Coordinates of C-alpha atoms in Angstrom, one line a residue:
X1269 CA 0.0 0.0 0.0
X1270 CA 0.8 3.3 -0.6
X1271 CA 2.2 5.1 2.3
X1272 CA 1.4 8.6 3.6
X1273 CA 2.7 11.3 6.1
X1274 CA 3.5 7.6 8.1
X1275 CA 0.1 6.0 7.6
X1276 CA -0.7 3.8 5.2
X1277 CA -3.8 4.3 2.8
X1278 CA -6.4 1.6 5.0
X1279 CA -5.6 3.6 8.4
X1280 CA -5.7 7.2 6.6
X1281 CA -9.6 5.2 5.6
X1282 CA -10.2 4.3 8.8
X1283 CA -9.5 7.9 10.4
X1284 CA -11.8 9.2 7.8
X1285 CA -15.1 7.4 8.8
X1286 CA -14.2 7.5 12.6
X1287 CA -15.1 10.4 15.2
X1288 CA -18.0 12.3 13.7
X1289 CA -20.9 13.3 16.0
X1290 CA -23.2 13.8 13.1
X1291 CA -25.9 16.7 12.1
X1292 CA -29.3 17.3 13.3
X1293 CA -32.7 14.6 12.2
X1294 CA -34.2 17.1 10.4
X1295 CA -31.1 17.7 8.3
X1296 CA -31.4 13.8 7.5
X1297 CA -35.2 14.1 6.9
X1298 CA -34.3 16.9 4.0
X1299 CA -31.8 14.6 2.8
X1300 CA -33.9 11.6 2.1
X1301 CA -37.2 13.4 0.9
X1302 CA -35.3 13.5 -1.9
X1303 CA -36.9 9.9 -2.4
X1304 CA -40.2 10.7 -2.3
X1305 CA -40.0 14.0 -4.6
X1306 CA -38.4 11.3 -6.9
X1307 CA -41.2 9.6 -6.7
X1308 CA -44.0 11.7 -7.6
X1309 CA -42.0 13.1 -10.3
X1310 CA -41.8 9.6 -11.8
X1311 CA -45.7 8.2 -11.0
X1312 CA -46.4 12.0 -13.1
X1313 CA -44.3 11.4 -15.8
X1314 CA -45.4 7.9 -16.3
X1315 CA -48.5 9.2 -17.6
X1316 CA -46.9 10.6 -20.8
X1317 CA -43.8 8.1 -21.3
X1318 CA -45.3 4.9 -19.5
X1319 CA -43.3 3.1 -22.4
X1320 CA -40.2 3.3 -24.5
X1321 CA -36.6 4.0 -24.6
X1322 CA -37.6 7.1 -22.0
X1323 CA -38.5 4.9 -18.7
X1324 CA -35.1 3.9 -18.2
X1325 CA -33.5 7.2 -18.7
X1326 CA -36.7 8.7 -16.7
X1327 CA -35.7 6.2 -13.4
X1328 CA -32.1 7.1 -13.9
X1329 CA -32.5 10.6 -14.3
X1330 CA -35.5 11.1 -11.9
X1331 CA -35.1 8.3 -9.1
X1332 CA -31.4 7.8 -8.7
X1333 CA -29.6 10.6 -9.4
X1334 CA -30.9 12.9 -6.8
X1335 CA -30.7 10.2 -4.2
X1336 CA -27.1 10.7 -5.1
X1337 CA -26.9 14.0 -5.0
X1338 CA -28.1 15.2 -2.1
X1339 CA -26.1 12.6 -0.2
X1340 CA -23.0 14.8 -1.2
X1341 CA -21.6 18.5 -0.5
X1342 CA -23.5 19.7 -3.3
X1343 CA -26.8 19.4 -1.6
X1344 CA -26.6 22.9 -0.7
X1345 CA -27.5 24.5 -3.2
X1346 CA -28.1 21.8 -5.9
X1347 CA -29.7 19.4 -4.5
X1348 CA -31.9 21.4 -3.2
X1349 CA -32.5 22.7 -6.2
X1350 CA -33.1 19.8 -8.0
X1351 CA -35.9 18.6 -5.7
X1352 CA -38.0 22.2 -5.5
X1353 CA -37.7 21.8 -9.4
X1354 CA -39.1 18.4 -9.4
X1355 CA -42.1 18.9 -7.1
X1356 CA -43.1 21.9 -9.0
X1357 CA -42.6 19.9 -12.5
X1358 CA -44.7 17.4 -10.6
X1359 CA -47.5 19.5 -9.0
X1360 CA -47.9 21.2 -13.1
X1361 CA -48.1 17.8 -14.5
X1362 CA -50.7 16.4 -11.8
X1363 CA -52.4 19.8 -12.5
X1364 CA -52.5 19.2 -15.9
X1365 CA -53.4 15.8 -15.7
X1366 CA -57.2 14.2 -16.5
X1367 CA -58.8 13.2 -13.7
X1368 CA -59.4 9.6 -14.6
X1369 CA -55.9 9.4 -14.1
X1370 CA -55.1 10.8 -11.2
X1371 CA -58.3 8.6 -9.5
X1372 CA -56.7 5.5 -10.8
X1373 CA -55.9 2.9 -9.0
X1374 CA -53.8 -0.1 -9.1
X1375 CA -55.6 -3.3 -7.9
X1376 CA -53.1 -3.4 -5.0
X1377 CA -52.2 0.0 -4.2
X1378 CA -50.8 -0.3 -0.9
X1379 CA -48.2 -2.4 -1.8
X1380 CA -46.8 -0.3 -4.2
X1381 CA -46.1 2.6 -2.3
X1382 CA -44.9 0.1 0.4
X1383 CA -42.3 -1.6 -2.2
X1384 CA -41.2 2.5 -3.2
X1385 CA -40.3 2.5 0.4
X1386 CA -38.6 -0.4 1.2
X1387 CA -36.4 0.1 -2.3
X1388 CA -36.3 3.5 -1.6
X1389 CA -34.4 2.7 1.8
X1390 CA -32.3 0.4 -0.2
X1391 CA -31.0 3.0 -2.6
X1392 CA -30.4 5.4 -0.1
X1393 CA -28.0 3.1 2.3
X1394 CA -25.9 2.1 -1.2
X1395 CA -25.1 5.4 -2.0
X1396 CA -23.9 5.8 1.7
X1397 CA -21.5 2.8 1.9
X1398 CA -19.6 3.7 -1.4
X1399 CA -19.9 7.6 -1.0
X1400 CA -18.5 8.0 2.9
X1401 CA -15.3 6.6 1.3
X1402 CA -14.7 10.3 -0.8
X1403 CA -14.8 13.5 0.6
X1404 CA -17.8 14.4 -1.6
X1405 CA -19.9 12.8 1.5
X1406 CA -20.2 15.4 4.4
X1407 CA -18.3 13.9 7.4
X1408 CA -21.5 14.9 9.5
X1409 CA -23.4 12.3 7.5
X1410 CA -20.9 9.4 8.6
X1411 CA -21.7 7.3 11.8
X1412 CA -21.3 9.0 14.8
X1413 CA -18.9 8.4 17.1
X1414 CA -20.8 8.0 20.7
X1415 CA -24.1 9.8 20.0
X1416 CA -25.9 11.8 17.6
X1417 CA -27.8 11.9 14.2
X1418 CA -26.1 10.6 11.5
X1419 CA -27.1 9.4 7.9
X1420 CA -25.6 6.1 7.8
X1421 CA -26.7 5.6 11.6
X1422 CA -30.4 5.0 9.8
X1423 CA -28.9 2.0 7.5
X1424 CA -29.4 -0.9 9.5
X1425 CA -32.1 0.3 11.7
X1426 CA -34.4 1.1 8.4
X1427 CA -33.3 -2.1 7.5
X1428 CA -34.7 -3.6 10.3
X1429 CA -37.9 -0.9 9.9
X1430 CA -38.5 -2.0 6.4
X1431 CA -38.4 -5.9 7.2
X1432 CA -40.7 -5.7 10.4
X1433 CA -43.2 -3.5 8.2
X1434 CA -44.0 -6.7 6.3
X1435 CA -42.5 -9.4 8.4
X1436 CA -45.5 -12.5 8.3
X1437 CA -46.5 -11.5 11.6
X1438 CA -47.3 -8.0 10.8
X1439 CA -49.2 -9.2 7.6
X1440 CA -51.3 -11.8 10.3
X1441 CA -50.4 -14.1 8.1
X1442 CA -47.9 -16.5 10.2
X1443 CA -47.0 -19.6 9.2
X1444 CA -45.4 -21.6 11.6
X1445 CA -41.5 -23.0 11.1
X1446 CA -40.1 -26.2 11.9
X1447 CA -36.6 -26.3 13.0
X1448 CA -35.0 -27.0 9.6
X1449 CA -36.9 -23.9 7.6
X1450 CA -35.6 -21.9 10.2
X1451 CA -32.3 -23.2 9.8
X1452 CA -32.4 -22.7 6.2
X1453 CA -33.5 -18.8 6.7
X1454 CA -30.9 -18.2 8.9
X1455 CA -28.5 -20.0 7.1
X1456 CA -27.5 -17.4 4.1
X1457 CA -27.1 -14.6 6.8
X1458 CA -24.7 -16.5 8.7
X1459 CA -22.4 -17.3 6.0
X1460 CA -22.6 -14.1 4.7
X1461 CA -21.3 -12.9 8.0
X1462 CA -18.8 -15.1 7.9
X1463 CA -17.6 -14.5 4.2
X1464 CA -18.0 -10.9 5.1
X1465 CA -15.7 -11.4 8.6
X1466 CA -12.8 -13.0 6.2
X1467 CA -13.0 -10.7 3.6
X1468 CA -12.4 -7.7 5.6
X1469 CA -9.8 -9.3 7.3
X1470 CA -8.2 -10.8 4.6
X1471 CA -7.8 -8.0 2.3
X1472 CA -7.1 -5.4 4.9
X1473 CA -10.3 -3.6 3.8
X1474 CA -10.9 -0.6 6.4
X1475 CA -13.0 -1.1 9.3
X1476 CA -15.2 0.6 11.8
X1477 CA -14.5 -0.9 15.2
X1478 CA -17.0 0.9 17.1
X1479 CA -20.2 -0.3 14.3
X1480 CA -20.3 -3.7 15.2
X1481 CA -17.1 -4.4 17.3
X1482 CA -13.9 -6.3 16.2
X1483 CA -15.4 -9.1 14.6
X1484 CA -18.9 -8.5 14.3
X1485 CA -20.9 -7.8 11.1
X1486 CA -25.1 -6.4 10.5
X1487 CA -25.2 -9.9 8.8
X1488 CA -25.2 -12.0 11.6
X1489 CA -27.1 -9.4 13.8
X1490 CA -30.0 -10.2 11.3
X1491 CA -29.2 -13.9 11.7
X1492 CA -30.1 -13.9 15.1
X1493 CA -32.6 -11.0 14.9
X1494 CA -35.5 -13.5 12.9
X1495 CA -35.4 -16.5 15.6
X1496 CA -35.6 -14.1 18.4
X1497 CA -38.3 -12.1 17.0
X1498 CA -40.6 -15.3 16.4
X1499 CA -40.4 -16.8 19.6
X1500 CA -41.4 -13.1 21.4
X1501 CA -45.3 -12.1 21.6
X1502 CA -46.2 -9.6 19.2
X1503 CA -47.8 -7.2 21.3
X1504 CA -46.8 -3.8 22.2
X1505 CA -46.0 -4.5 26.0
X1506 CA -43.1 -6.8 24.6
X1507 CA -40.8 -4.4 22.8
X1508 CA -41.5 -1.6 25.3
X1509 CA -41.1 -3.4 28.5
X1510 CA -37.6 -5.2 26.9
X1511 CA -36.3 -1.4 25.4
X1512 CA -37.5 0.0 28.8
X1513 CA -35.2 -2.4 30.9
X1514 CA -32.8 -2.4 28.3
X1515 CA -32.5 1.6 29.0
X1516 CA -32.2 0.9 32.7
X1517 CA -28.9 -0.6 32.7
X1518 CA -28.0 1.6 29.6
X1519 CA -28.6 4.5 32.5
X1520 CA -27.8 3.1 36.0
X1521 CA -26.0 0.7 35.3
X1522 CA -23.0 1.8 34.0
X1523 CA -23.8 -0.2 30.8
X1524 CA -23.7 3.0 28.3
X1525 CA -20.3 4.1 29.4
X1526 CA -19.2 0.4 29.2
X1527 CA -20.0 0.3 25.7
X1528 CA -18.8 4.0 24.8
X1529 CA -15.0 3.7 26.8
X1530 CA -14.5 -0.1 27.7
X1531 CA -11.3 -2.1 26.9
X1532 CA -11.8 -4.7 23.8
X1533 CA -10.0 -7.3 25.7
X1534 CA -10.1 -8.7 29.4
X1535 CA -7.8 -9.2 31.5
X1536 CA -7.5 -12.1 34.5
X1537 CA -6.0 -15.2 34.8
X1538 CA -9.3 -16.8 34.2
X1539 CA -10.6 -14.7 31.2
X1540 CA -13.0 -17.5 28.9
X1541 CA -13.0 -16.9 25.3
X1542 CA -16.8 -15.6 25.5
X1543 CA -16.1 -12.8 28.4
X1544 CA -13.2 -12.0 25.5
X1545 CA -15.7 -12.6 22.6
X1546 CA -18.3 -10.0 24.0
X1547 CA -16.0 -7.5 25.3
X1548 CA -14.2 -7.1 21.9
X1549 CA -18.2 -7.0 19.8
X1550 CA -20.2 -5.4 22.5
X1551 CA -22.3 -3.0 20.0
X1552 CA -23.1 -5.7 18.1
X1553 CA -24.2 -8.3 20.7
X1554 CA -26.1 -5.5 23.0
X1555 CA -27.3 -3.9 19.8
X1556 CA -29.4 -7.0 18.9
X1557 CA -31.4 -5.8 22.1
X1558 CA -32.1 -2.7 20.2
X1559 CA -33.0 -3.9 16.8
X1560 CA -34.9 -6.8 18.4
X1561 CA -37.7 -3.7 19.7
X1562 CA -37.4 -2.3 16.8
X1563 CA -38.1 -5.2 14.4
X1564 CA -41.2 -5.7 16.8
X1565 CA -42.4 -2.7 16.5
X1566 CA -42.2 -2.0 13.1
X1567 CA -44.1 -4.9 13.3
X1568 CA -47.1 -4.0 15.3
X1569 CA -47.1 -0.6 13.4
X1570 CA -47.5 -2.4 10.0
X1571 CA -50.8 -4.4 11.9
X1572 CA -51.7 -1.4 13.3
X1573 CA -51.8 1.0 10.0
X1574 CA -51.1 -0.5 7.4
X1575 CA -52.4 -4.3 7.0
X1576 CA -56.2 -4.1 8.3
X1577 CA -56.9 -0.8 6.9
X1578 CA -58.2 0.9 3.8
X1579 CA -55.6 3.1 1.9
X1580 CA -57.3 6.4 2.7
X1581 CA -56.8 5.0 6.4
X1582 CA -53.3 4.1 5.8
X1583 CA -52.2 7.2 4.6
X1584 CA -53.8 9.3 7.9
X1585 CA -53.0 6.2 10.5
X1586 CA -49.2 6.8 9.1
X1587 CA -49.1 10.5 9.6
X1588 CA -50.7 10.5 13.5
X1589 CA -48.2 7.7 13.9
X1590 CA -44.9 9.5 12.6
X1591 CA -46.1 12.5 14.6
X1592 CA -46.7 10.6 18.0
X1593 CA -43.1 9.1 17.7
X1594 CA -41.7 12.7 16.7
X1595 CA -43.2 13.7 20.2
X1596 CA -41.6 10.6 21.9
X1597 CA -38.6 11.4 20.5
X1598 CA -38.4 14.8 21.8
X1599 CA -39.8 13.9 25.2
X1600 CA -36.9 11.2 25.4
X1601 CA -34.2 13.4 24.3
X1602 CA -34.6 17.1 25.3
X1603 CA -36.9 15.7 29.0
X1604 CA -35.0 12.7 29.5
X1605 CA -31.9 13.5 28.6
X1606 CA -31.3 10.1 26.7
X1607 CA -29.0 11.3 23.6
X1608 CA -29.0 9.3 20.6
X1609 CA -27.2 6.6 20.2
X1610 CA -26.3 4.1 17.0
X1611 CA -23.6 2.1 19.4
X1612 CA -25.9 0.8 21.9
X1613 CA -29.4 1.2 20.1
X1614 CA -30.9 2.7 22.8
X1615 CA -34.4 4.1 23.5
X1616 CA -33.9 7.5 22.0
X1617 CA -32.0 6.0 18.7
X1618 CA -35.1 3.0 18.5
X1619 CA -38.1 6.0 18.3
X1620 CA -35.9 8.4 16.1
X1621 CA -35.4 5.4 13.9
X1622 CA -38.9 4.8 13.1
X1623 CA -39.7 8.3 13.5
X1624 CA -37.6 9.3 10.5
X1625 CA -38.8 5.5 8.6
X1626 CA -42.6 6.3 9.1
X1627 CA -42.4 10.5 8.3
X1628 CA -40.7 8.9 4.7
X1629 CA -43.2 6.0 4.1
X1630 CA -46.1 8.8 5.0
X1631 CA -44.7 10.8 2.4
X1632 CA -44.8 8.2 -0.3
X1633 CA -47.8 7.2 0.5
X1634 CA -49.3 10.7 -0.3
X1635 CA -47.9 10.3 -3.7
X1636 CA -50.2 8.0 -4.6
X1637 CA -48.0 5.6 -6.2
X1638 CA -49.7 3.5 -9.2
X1639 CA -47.1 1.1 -9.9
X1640 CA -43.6 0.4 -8.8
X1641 CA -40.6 1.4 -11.0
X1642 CA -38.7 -1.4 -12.5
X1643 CA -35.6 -0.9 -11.2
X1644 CA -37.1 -0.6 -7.5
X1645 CA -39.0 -3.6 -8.1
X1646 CA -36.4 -5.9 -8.8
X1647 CA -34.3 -4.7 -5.7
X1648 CA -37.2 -4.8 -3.4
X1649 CA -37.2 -9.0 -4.7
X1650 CA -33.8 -9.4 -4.3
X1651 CA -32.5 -7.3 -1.2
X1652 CA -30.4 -9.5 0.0
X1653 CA -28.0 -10.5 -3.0
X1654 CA -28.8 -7.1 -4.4
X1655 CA -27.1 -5.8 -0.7
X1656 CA -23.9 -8.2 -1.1
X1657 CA -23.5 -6.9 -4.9
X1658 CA -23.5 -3.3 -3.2
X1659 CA -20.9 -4.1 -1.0
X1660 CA -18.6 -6.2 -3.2
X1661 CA -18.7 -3.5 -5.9
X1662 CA -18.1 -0.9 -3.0
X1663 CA -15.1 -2.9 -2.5
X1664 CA -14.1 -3.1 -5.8
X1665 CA -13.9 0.6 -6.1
X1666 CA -12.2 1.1 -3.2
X1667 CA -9.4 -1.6 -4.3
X1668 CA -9.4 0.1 -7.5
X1669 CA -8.9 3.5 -6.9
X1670 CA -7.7 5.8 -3.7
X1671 CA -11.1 7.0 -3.0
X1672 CA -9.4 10.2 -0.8
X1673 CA -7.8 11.7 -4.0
X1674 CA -11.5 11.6 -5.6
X1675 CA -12.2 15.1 -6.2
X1676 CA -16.5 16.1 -5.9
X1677 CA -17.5 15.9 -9.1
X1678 CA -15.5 13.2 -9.9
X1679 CA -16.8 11.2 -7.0
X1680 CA -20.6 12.2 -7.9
X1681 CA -20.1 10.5 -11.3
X1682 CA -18.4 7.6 -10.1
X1683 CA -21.4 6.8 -7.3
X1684 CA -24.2 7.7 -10.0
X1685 CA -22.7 5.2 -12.1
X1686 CA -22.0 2.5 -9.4
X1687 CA -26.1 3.0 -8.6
X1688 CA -26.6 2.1 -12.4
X1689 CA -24.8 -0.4 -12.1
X1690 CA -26.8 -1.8 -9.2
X1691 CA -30.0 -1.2 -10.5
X1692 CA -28.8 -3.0 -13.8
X1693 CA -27.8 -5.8 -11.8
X1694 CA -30.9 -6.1 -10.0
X1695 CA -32.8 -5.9 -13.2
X1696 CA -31.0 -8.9 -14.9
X1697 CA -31.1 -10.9 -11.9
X1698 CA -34.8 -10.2 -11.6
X1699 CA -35.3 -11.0 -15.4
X1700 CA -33.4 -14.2 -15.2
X1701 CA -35.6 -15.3 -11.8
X1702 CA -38.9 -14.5 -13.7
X1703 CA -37.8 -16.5 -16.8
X1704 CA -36.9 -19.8 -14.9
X1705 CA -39.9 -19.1 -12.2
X1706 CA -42.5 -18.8 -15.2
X1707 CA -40.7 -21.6 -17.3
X1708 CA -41.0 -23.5 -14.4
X1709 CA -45.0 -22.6 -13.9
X1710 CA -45.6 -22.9 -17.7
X1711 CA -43.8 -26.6 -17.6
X1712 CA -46.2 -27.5 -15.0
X1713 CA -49.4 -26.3 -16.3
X1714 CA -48.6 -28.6 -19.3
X1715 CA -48.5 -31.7 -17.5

């Protein structure tokens, strides 16, 4: 490697995405409304170039770019810019529009401004892993150190938001697993978490001690998430009496400062491999604690407003809902005096998370999506490869290129194109899936 002022390039890396204390949540909010503006641009367009060579360079153009844009130091003023310019493009074309089309409605409406969501949240987290590796991407949008709002602090937990909104349970649709289909789920998460573990460490990629600890990974935190989320009650006294305790020790205890300032090793001439094990991968052990509420939550808010009601009802149980955890939020933080934070997924950081989730799924909602774009489709299908493709070809840019010597235009380009080149993935994967899936239905309707 390439060595600098002492430091090679992988620790000069590391310094770059460590020690931020992040921006304010209504920053964040501006940030990803860029999604939803997106959106009703597209649904308005679609109207006069639902086919032809212009829908692809209308989701490029329309959905992904300003995703990518105002993730960067240019959204101030351009990004802003962009989005005022395509709500008012938007609110002349709905205007303009008959209004046979505007009362239109798919035969399954909720779900597609449900599947904008979930995609939407997808798009959003890869533009953050490839872009906090230039300087393009403000420093106050990297993870925060101890506490605070920052951008990529939402990734997992939306993550989590988006699964639990349409988790089985939520649906009341549960369908009850033996102990090899369980297996089987968790499986592909494990490994991943392994393969991830080795990678990093094997090609010295740079690493964020304080996410998930020393060996830890998000892939293996969903791995355990799914079993310990069946086997707890879905009801609402579950995830708030375990985040309340949780809090507790997070407060009296002693067990926030732990996490914050604790050694990674133990010492004692009778330290056991798992007193080690925890102590070097605390946030990612405690954290499942966290994520567990929140996956439960998201679940019962899903039941709640969005699976046993009507999609006028949706739309206004969402809103009251984002607003009451806004007001929880505040009460927590600026009453409570329980500050934010990704490290130990605490209280404050569980309500902010699906504060901000819910105020952006309200918002799409109110576009009155039609149908779901192509290329959000096919990611919504395939999250989880879709997610590994992210991060390989985040790797292979940062293999390939010194992403610190990236100047911000440059660096714009290159993420724009690597979300092209996700999408494009996600669209031949999806095409090849539907041509053996309806092969396969179409070889079985002939017998």
């Amino acid at each position: 490697l390439q060595v600098m002022s002492g430091a090679s390039v992988k620790d000069l890396k590391e310094a770059f995405v460590t020690g931020h204390k992040g921006t304010s949540p209504w920053e964040l909010l501006l940030v990803c409304i860029s999604a939803p503006v997106g959106i009703w641009l597209y649904q308005s367009l679609m109207q006069k170039y639902a086919t032809g060579r212009f829908k692809a360079l209308i989701e490029a153009l329309v959905l992904l770019f300003p995703v990518a844009l105002c993730q960067t130091n240019l959204l101030y003023p351009w990004g802003i810019t962009f989005m005022a310019i395509s709500a008012g493009i938007a609110l002349l074309i709905r205007r303009r529009a008959p209004v046979s089309f505007l009362s239109q409605q798919s035969s399954r409406p909720f779900l597609a401004y449900v599947t904008c969501y979930r995609s939407t949240i997808m798009y959003l987290t890869f533009v953050a892993i490839l872009g906090v590796d230039f300087h393009v991407f403000p420093r106050r949008f990297a993870k925060t150190e101890v506490s605070g709002y920052g951008l990529m602090d939402l990734g997992a937990g939306s993550f989590v938001v988006s699964a639990g909104l349409v988790s089985a349970r939520s649906r009341n649709s549960v369908v009850k697993e033996n102990l090899v289909k369980a297996i089987l789920r968790i499986a592909p998460l494990s490994i991943m978490g392994l393969l991830r573990f080795l990678t990093t460490k094997g090609l010295e990629y740079q690493e964020h001690a304080s996410e998930y600890g020393i060996h830890w990974n998000f892939f293996w935190t969903l791995a355990l998430l799914y079993p310990f989320a069946n086997i707890t009650p879905c009801r609402w006294e579950s995830p708030i009496l375990l985040l309340s305790i949780y809090q507790w020790f997070l407060t009296n205890e002693g067990l926030q400062s732990y996490v914050e300032t604790g050694s990674r090793t133990c010492s004692g001439t009778e330290v056991g491999f798992c007193s080690t094990f925890f102590a070097a991968n605390r946030e990612g052990i405690l954290g499942l604690v966290g994520y567990l509420s929140l996956f439960i939550l998201a679940e019962l808010i899903g039941k709640s407003c969005i699976w046993t009601a009507s999609l006028d009802k949706q739309r206004q149980n969402l809103i009251l809902m984002s607003i009451c955890l806004w007001i929880i939020h505040t009460i927590l933080v600026d009453y409570q005096g329980i500050e934010v934070s990704r490290r130990t997924t605490n209280s404050s950081f569980c309500v902010w998370t699906l504060a901000h989730n819910i105020t952006i799924l309200s918002l799409i909602s109110l576009t009155r999506s039609q149908e779901v774009p192509p290329i959000f489709q096919a990611v919504n299908q395939h999250g989880l490869i879709i997610f590994v493709v992210a991060n390989l070809l985040t790797g292979l840019v940062n293999i390939s290129i010194n992403t610190l010597e990236v100047g911000d235009n440059m660096a714009l380009l290159i993420i724009f194109l690597y979300l092209l080149a996700v999408g494009g993935i996600a669209l031949i994967l999806d095409s090849i899936y539907s041509t053996i899936f309806k092969g396969g239905e179409q070889q079985e309707r002939r017998k």
